[in-house]
XYZ file of C-alpha atoms in Angstrom:
565
model
C 22.289 -14.574 -10.893
C 22.646 -16.665 -7.722
C 19.372 -15.323 -6.313
C 17.305 -16.157 -9.412
C 18.736 -19.662 -9.737
C 17.963 -20.257 -6.066
C 14.322 -19.308 -6.268
C 13.778 -21.174 -9.539
C 15.249 -24.292 -7.941
C 12.983 -23.629 -4.966
C 9.907 -23.535 -7.202
C 10.898 -26.836 -8.796
C 11.320 -28.481 -5.405
C 8.113 -26.899 -4.207
C 6.056 -28.498 -6.969
C 7.243 -31.938 -5.828
C 6.934 -31.357 -2.094
C 3.724 -29.415 -1.419
C 1.103 -31.336 0.489
C -0.772 -28.937 2.752
C -2.413 -29.818 6.064
C -4.804 -26.825 6.017
C -6.950 -27.794 3.051
C -4.586 -26.236 0.524
C -3.791 -29.320 -1.601
C -5.627 -30.114 -4.794
C -7.524 -33.174 -3.554
C -8.986 -31.376 -0.530
C -9.892 -28.230 -2.468
C -11.357 -30.361 -5.250
C -13.694 -32.115 -2.831
C -14.543 -28.876 -1.056
C -15.500 -26.985 -4.195
C -16.823 -29.968 -6.201
C -14.596 -29.619 -9.301
C -17.358 -27.698 -11.082
C -16.621 -25.105 -13.722
C -18.573 -22.203 -12.224
C -16.434 -19.388 -13.620
C -19.044 -17.197 -15.210
C -17.087 -14.104 -14.210
C -13.546 -12.840 -13.953
C -11.046 -14.112 -11.401
C -9.223 -11.518 -9.297
C -5.511 -11.379 -8.452
C -5.135 -8.590 -5.895
C -1.498 -7.618 -5.220
C -0.815 -5.418 -2.183
C 2.659 -4.095 -1.414
C 3.851 -2.773 1.942
C 5.175 0.825 2.047
C 5.585 1.239 -1.720
C 5.546 4.805 -3.017
C 5.277 5.130 -6.827
C 9.020 4.842 -7.542
C 8.358 2.785 -10.665
C 9.315 3.219 -14.289
C 5.647 3.393 -15.307
C 5.278 6.386 -12.957
C 8.163 8.201 -14.575
C 11.021 7.272 -12.225
C 14.221 7.260 -14.298
C 16.427 5.366 -11.830
C 14.399 2.346 -10.758
C 14.485 -1.023 -12.527
C 10.912 -2.325 -12.442
C 10.328 -4.006 -15.825
C 7.685 -6.501 -14.691
C 5.491 -3.967 -12.908
C 5.960 -1.639 -15.898
C 4.859 -4.473 -18.202
C 1.714 -4.911 -16.095
C 1.110 -1.166 -16.403
C 1.429 -1.417 -20.187
C -1.682 -3.618 -20.159
C -3.498 -1.715 -17.408
C -5.351 1.418 -16.450
C -2.901 3.331 -14.266
C -3.949 5.994 -11.760
C -1.293 8.639 -11.146
C -2.998 10.309 -8.166
C -4.180 7.532 -5.856
C -4.090 8.066 -2.089
C -4.382 5.979 1.062
C -6.722 7.032 3.862
C -4.060 6.735 6.579
C -0.319 6.232 6.200
C -0.120 3.290 8.597
C -0.433 -0.403 7.714
C -3.373 -1.668 9.792
C -5.696 1.358 9.454
C -5.083 1.627 5.711
C -5.646 -2.067 5.014
C -8.774 -2.332 7.142
C -10.058 0.807 5.425
C -9.708 -0.358 1.833
C -10.653 -3.970 2.593
C -13.914 -2.855 4.248
C -14.552 0.185 2.045
C -14.835 2.364 5.158
C -12.713 5.271 6.329
C -10.669 5.178 9.567
C -13.248 7.264 11.417
C -15.785 4.511 10.643
C -13.536 1.503 11.342
C -12.339 3.426 14.438
C -8.897 1.991 13.857
C -6.022 4.479 13.939
C -3.460 2.125 15.507
C -3.062 -1.683 15.600
C -5.074 -2.601 18.648
C -8.758 -3.092 17.863
C -10.834 -5.358 15.604
C -13.481 -3.447 13.684
C -16.149 -6.171 13.978
C -16.006 -5.821 17.771
C -15.195 -2.137 18.290
C -16.942 -0.407 15.371
C -19.380 -2.543 13.366
C -19.675 -5.973 11.755
C -18.693 -4.634 8.333
C -18.381 -6.964 5.365
C -15.017 -6.972 3.618
C -14.152 -7.023 -0.057
C -12.965 -10.675 -0.031
C -15.984 -11.639 2.093
C -18.282 -10.110 -0.526
C -16.573 -12.078 -3.294
C -16.765 -15.244 -1.182
C -20.500 -14.720 -0.650
C -20.840 -14.360 -4.431
C -19.357 -17.754 -5.249
C -15.610 -17.078 -5.283
C -12.923 -19.109 -3.570
C -11.085 -16.424 -1.597
C -7.412 -16.944 -0.745
C -4.874 -14.881 1.193
C -1.092 -15.135 0.895
C 1.385 -13.025 2.871
C 0.493 -9.669 4.395
C -3.009 -8.744 3.257
C -4.732 -7.761 6.476
C -2.274 -6.513 9.076
C -1.712 -9.512 11.375
C -2.616 -9.378 15.061
C -5.452 -7.747 16.995
C -6.664 -5.598 14.094
C -7.668 -8.702 12.110
C -8.604 -10.868 15.128
C -5.314 -12.813 15.010
C -6.761 -14.688 12.022
C -6.569 -12.278 9.074
C -10.367 -12.143 9.451
C -10.752 -15.860 8.729
C -13.273 -17.414 8.233
C -15.314 -14.306 7.336
C -13.061 -13.165 4.499
C -11.303 -16.322 3.338
C -12.336 -19.769 2.143
C -9.300 -21.428 3.721
C -6.862 -20.249 6.432
C -4.499 -17.524 5.161
C -0.897 -18.418 4.386
C 1.963 -16.623 6.110
C 5.554 -17.402 5.109
C 7.492 -19.206 7.838
C 10.506 -16.918 7.294
C 8.377 -13.943 8.342
C 9.194 -14.560 12.000
C 12.850 -13.701 11.299
C 12.137 -10.251 9.831
C 13.490 -8.367 12.845
C 16.173 -10.833 13.866
C 19.850 -9.959 13.713
C 20.453 -11.175 10.157
C 22.313 -8.164 8.705
C 26.090 -8.614 8.540
C 27.838 -5.389 9.477
C 31.297 -4.084 8.612
C 32.478 -5.630 11.868
C 31.498 -9.070 10.574
C 28.820 -9.454 13.253
C 25.070 -9.790 12.752
C 22.849 -6.807 13.516
C 19.198 -5.734 13.325
C 19.888 -2.976 10.812
C 17.723 -0.749 8.664
C 19.937 -1.203 5.592
C 20.241 -4.951 5.191
C 21.383 -6.529 1.895
C 21.846 -10.253 2.564
C 23.093 -13.523 1.115
C 19.842 -15.476 0.913
C 21.593 -18.798 1.480
C 22.738 -17.529 4.892
C 19.238 -16.541 6.008
C 17.208 -18.652 8.450
C 15.510 -21.377 6.378
C 17.610 -20.268 3.381
C 14.925 -17.981 2.019
C 13.021 -14.709 2.524
C 9.305 -14.166 3.220
C 8.394 -12.666 -0.157
C 10.040 -15.551 -2.001
C 7.889 -17.970 0.000
C 4.757 -15.929 -0.694
C 5.424 -16.029 -4.430
C 5.902 -19.795 -4.267
C 2.634 -20.250 -2.401
C 0.687 -17.909 -4.680
C 1.933 -19.777 -7.767
C 0.957 -23.057 -6.154
C -2.550 -21.746 -5.496
C -2.913 -20.483 -9.077
C -2.182 -23.988 -10.291
C -4.662 -25.465 -7.821
C -7.362 -23.066 -8.982
C -6.621 -23.914 -12.600
C -7.176 -27.577 -11.751
C -10.419 -27.220 -9.800
C -11.852 -24.695 -12.289
C -13.398 -22.399 -9.696
C -13.413 -18.636 -9.971
C -11.143 -17.157 -7.358
C -10.133 -14.004 -5.511
C -6.445 -14.391 -4.638
C -4.866 -11.643 -2.529
C -1.072 -11.619 -2.349
C 0.642 -9.275 0.089
C 4.356 -8.510 -0.241
C 6.491 -7.203 2.652
C 9.206 -5.296 0.842
C 10.080 -2.446 0.679
C 8.848 -2.291 4.315
C 11.691 -1.968 6.804
C 14.057 -3.552 7.517
C 15.326 -3.090 3.972
C 16.347 -6.751 3.805
C 16.721 -8.109 0.282
C 19.162 -10.256 -1.761
C 22.457 -8.392 -1.975
C 22.714 -8.841 -5.766
C 20.177 -6.057 -6.241
C 22.643 -3.460 -4.981
C 24.474 -3.854 -8.297
C 21.555 -2.180 -10.046
C 22.090 1.014 -8.047
C 25.703 2.181 -7.683
C 25.870 4.554 -4.737
C 27.358 7.298 -6.903
C 24.071 7.370 -8.859
C 21.956 7.902 -5.752
C 20.934 11.461 -4.899
C 19.491 12.955 -1.758
C 15.815 13.889 -1.592
C 15.076 17.133 -3.440
C 14.050 18.731 -0.114
C 15.952 16.972 2.705
C 15.246 19.707 5.248
C 12.431 20.383 7.715
C 10.322 23.153 6.114
C 10.387 26.413 8.091
C 6.601 26.750 8.180
C 5.849 23.120 8.911
C 3.724 22.927 12.089
C 5.505 20.835 14.707
C 2.423 18.603 15.023
C 2.785 17.611 11.362
C 6.341 16.283 11.741
C 6.910 12.563 12.256
C 10.162 11.801 14.140
C 10.669 8.319 12.528
C 11.147 6.459 15.798
C 11.141 2.968 14.248
C 14.099 3.975 12.059
C 16.013 5.301 15.057
C 15.676 1.960 16.825
C 17.587 0.036 14.144
C 21.154 -0.827 15.112
C 22.838 1.031 12.252
C 20.783 4.208 12.787
C 21.086 4.096 16.569
C 24.876 4.016 16.200
C 24.719 7.406 14.435
C 23.393 9.060 17.612
C 21.152 11.498 15.730
C 19.477 14.113 17.926
C 15.717 13.894 18.538
C 13.501 14.992 16.882
C 14.921 17.142 14.068
C 18.507 15.949 13.739
C 19.454 14.971 10.189
C 21.008 11.686 9.166
C 24.465 11.964 7.536
C 24.234 12.461 3.778
C 26.076 9.246 2.957
C 23.703 7.201 5.096
C 20.690 8.913 3.535
C 21.974 7.749 0.156
C 22.400 4.209 1.471
C 18.779 4.139 2.656
C 17.547 5.401 -0.701
C 19.789 2.909 -2.520
C 18.410 0.025 -0.468
C 14.816 1.149 -0.940
C 15.312 1.071 -4.711
C 17.053 -2.313 -4.489
C 14.142 -3.676 -2.456
C 11.714 -2.414 -5.117
C 13.610 -4.311 -7.823
C 13.578 -7.435 -5.635
C 9.809 -6.961 -5.353
C 9.587 -6.545 -9.130
C 11.139 -9.988 -9.588
C 8.446 -11.494 -7.366
C 5.719 -9.744 -9.366
C 7.292 -10.955 -12.606
C 7.403 -14.571 -11.469
C 3.815 -14.410 -10.214
C 2.407 -12.871 -13.398
C 4.406 -15.250 -15.580
C 2.820 -18.114 -13.621
C -0.607 -16.591 -14.324
C 0.287 -16.926 -18.017
C 1.554 -20.488 -17.504
C -1.731 -21.473 -15.880
C -3.679 -20.063 -18.830
C -5.478 -17.598 -16.566
C -4.351 -14.253 -17.996
C -7.360 -14.092 -20.302
C -9.948 -14.202 -17.494
C -8.238 -12.698 -14.440
C -8.398 -9.091 -13.298
C -5.065 -8.009 -11.794
C -4.961 -5.124 -9.316
C -1.642 -3.740 -8.082
C -1.382 -1.228 -5.257
C 0.217 -0.456 -1.876
C -1.111 0.318 1.605
C 0.663 3.736 1.634
C 3.914 5.395 0.639
C 7.183 6.052 2.487
C 9.264 9.194 2.982
C 12.842 8.932 1.711
C 14.258 12.028 3.387
C 11.744 14.569 2.078
C 11.000 17.252 4.698
C 13.746 15.696 6.832
C 11.452 12.710 7.432
C 11.726 8.952 6.982
C 9.074 6.238 7.028
C 5.347 7.001 6.693
C 3.286 8.494 9.565
C 2.278 11.767 7.889
C -0.261 13.341 5.531
C 2.247 14.378 2.853
C 2.002 12.923 -0.657
C 5.195 10.922 -0.138
C 3.421 9.037 2.662
C -0.135 8.822 1.296
C 0.302 8.494 -2.488
C 0.401 4.950 -3.848
C 0.658 3.148 -7.190
C -2.680 1.852 -8.451
C -3.317 -0.061 -11.656
C -5.995 -2.410 -13.003
C -5.479 -5.035 -15.708
C -8.882 -6.088 -17.068
C -8.805 -8.458 -20.070
C -10.930 -7.111 -22.902
C -11.265 -3.724 -21.214
C -7.823 -2.267 -20.587
C -6.395 -4.391 -23.375
C -7.680 -6.396 -26.306
C -9.130 -9.827 -25.527
C -6.364 -12.322 -24.855
C -6.387 -15.542 -26.856
C -6.127 -18.776 -24.907
C -2.474 -19.664 -24.303
C -1.098 -16.266 -25.329
C 1.626 -14.824 -23.108
C 0.704 -11.458 -21.681
C 3.308 -11.286 -18.921
C 6.581 -12.969 -19.936
C 9.105 -12.689 -17.118
C 11.577 -9.805 -17.551
C 14.935 -9.907 -15.769
C 15.696 -6.463 -14.241
C 19.421 -7.212 -14.517
C 19.295 -7.493 -18.304
C 16.064 -5.918 -19.521
C 16.485 -2.611 -21.342
C 13.677 -0.240 -22.192
C 10.441 0.796 -20.548
C 6.724 0.364 -21.035
C 4.039 3.004 -21.419
C 0.800 2.522 -19.451
C -2.083 1.298 -21.606
C -4.245 4.053 -20.170
C -3.459 6.652 -17.560
C -5.625 8.917 -15.440
C -4.562 11.912 -13.390
C -7.884 11.882 -11.551
C -7.520 12.021 -7.781
C -8.771 8.684 -6.400
C -8.762 6.889 -3.048
C -7.992 3.349 -1.905
C -11.344 3.273 -0.094
C -12.836 3.053 -3.612
C -11.201 -0.313 -4.335
C -14.131 -2.352 -2.978
C -16.879 -0.904 -5.223
C -14.506 -0.660 -8.191
C -13.509 -4.335 -8.076
C -17.102 -5.395 -7.526
C -18.164 -3.531 -10.669
C -15.250 -4.840 -12.742
C -16.103 -8.413 -11.721
C -19.742 -7.945 -12.688
C -21.057 -8.081 -9.124
C -23.645 -5.710 -7.738
C -21.831 -2.640 -6.439
C -22.356 -2.253 -2.667
C -24.544 0.741 -1.837
C -23.125 4.012 -0.573
C -23.055 4.213 3.201
C -25.560 6.454 4.965
C -24.277 9.271 7.158
C -24.217 6.943 10.180
C -23.273 3.434 9.072
C -21.979 1.658 12.173
C -24.957 -0.689 12.090
C -24.860 -1.271 8.328
C -23.153 -4.544 7.393
C -22.650 -3.921 3.667
C -22.012 -0.453 2.250
C -19.047 1.562 1.031
C -17.709 5.039 1.686
C -15.763 4.908 -1.563
C -17.107 5.255 -5.083
C -16.390 3.052 -8.084
C -13.829 4.617 -10.397
C -14.617 2.375 -13.389
C -16.049 5.378 -15.258
C -12.477 6.775 -15.377
C -11.370 3.767 -17.464
C -12.878 5.147 -20.674
C -9.625 6.570 -22.027
C -8.096 5.524 -25.329
C -4.622 4.011 -25.495
C -1.789 6.364 -24.575
C -4.183 9.115 -23.492
C -3.873 10.729 -20.098
C -7.116 11.650 -18.364
C -6.928 15.133 -16.899
C -7.357 15.698 -13.200
C -10.226 18.197 -13.471
C -13.406 18.339 -15.473
C -13.779 21.190 -17.916
C -15.646 23.871 -15.995
C -15.787 27.646 -15.868
C -17.631 28.106 -12.559
C -15.016 28.158 -9.796
C -17.346 27.227 -6.922
C -19.064 24.470 -8.859
C -15.753 23.091 -10.141
C -14.373 22.989 -6.638
C -17.394 21.109 -5.347
C -17.399 18.570 -8.188
C -13.720 17.797 -8.685
C -12.369 14.512 -7.316
C -10.902 14.728 -3.817
C -8.923 12.306 -1.645
C -9.115 12.430 2.153
C -6.448 11.147 4.511
C -5.893 11.536 8.222
C -3.223 10.998 10.856
C -3.367 11.052 14.675
C -0.900 12.688 17.063
C -0.516 12.570 20.857
C 0.652 16.196 21.196
C 1.463 19.406 19.349
C 5.200 18.698 19.410
C 7.079 15.523 18.410
C 7.036 12.820 21.101
C 8.451 9.305 21.281
C 4.983 7.997 20.302
C 4.088 10.638 17.684
C 4.411 8.173 14.810
C 2.165 5.448 16.211
C 0.071 6.729 19.129
C -2.315 4.271 20.732
C -5.968 5.265 20.643
C -6.026 6.314 24.299
C -3.114 8.713 23.700
C -4.523 10.502 20.629
C -5.247 14.161 21.307
C -5.043 15.681 17.809
C -6.211 14.444 14.408
C -4.815 15.790 11.172
C -7.493 15.697 8.462
C -6.035 16.211 4.998
C -7.735 16.891 1.674
C -5.927 16.433 -1.666
C -7.278 17.872 -4.895
C -5.386 17.967 -8.175
C -4.209 21.499 -7.306
C -3.922 21.631 -3.510
C -3.243 19.789 -0.286
C -5.115 21.235 2.699
C -4.624 19.836 6.223
C -6.212 20.808 9.535
C -4.881 19.537 12.870
C -7.797 19.635 15.308
C -8.558 18.570 18.863
C -9.645 14.908 19.061
C -11.312 12.999 21.900
C -10.478 9.271 21.791
C -13.200 8.430 24.296
C -16.002 9.266 21.885
C -14.031 9.456 18.602
C -14.975 13.089 18.078
C -13.030 15.789 16.258
C -13.528 19.398 17.355
C -13.116 21.677 14.351
C -13.688 24.758 16.443
C -10.347 23.921 18.134
C -7.789 24.081 15.323
C -4.208 23.506 16.486
C -2.480 24.088 13.151
C -3.068 24.138 9.412
C -1.230 23.453 6.152
C -1.963 24.562 2.599
C 0.229 23.703 -0.381
C -0.290 24.731 -4.020
C 0.841 21.930 -6.333
C 1.595 24.101 -9.358
C 4.233 26.124 -7.501
C 5.112 23.665 -4.755
C 4.794 20.036 -5.929
C 6.961 18.757 -3.057
C 4.814 20.489 -0.425
C 7.621 22.494 1.169
C 6.063 25.968 1.475
C 3.042 26.107 3.757
C 0.872 29.158 2.907
C -1.932 28.395 5.394
C -1.322 31.556 7.418
C -0.986 33.748 4.317
C -4.114 32.709 2.444
C -7.868 32.687 2.790
C -8.991 29.085 2.905
C -12.723 29.191 3.607
C -13.461 27.067 0.553
C -11.230 24.278 1.818
C -12.618 24.370 5.341
C -16.168 24.156 3.998
C -15.292 21.231 1.743
C -13.462 19.321 4.486
C -16.245 19.863 7.006
C -18.867 18.886 4.451
C -17.078 15.620 3.777
C -16.777 14.737 7.467
C -20.498 15.355 8.005
C -21.403 13.009 5.157
């Protein structure tokens, strides 16, 4: 394929051309970290994807072509019910990178830096750095801008300045060729890579840089924590046009529930304003806020989302194959996850910006040599590259758990897997505590034999006790008003008036929309604006809200108890 030959040629050129001016080349790193073999623990490769819901073969999706991610899953512990703490990039990333929830980072938008506005909290990469690791950031790890101090939290979190692909600045340019032959800033944007500014795309550059850094770390023999953040399938859905061939439009269906549910509180609806502002969507002149996109265009969006996922899968395949090539697969933990999901027409919604599963549920898997798979012999290939255009067949996860888990638990979980001391649990008030976590390590869920699926609930015959002990995930989302507004999706802190606190168990999703005061960050649970309750067994897509038909004292007590602790 033209795309694959291009990027392989790019890698070859890259190996001959790279000489960094920010301390990234081998000679500078060698001097900086003394060329000593200090790897008495596992390395970490932490892969974060933007806006990826679990549309992957290893999660049971029958349409998607994701052979490389599925291959990683076949050697990993895979969590089927993992949830983000807020379905927005900056709050979610700051939350799981600090191990604190949004109410503790006090970040619900993009416009504050937690070290200044909340507390000087240590981050996961900072903790690894302080424990002897070289910490490296490639692509979108922290959300860039104010929320990471315009530096991706360097130098606190990273040993050297983070790398951002130069092509990133063109993401929202008019690079999408329309039917009229002109260039537009479209939502649906398959492209000829050779025609793009710089002749490449950001994720291709990030893969190149990450592979380069793996080879540097192999040479200097230092244990490392390498975080690699991929942009796609974040909008615009801009990806190499070849990937459309994997998904003929006639094979693409609409969402199973492409309507706005009758009992959905208006405060819960997100009007997908960023989608409306794209040239191709704007031309459709869809009414605000509940107007539906034409069916054929809905299919095109879903087609392009899937194509972007397969483009991402190629990047993952090349990166993991390079881990093999560097001889690092036998002593490197690989974590794969996303900052949140993305609605593909469910509930008449697009994008994220909600508390539904489609917006909060994420893929989460851990490859741990000798733990999730048998010890790997030196030089053995664990992750041979698989071409999604020719590969046939799927992979079964090595281990799979249906336990409900949260991204805020990543920090303590990775610390435990790497053999570091697990940060202590945060006290009730932790704004002045530098190192603690509001998540809990989930390593104890790894003890499942091959092919076995861990159940979501413990065996228990006492209803009250079971409810109090079963795993729960908490998410939240702010709104400026009870009805959809132009800023409902991304309200600034000063405009937040309502906070939707949502609790997900294996059986239920319970959400309360309550009065919120942005001046003192307080939620008033005596002032409930609306509620949602969905029963997973009968309503897995969360279409039939039974909040007003059911007693929900248990849920209220559980939610309130969590917020107080």
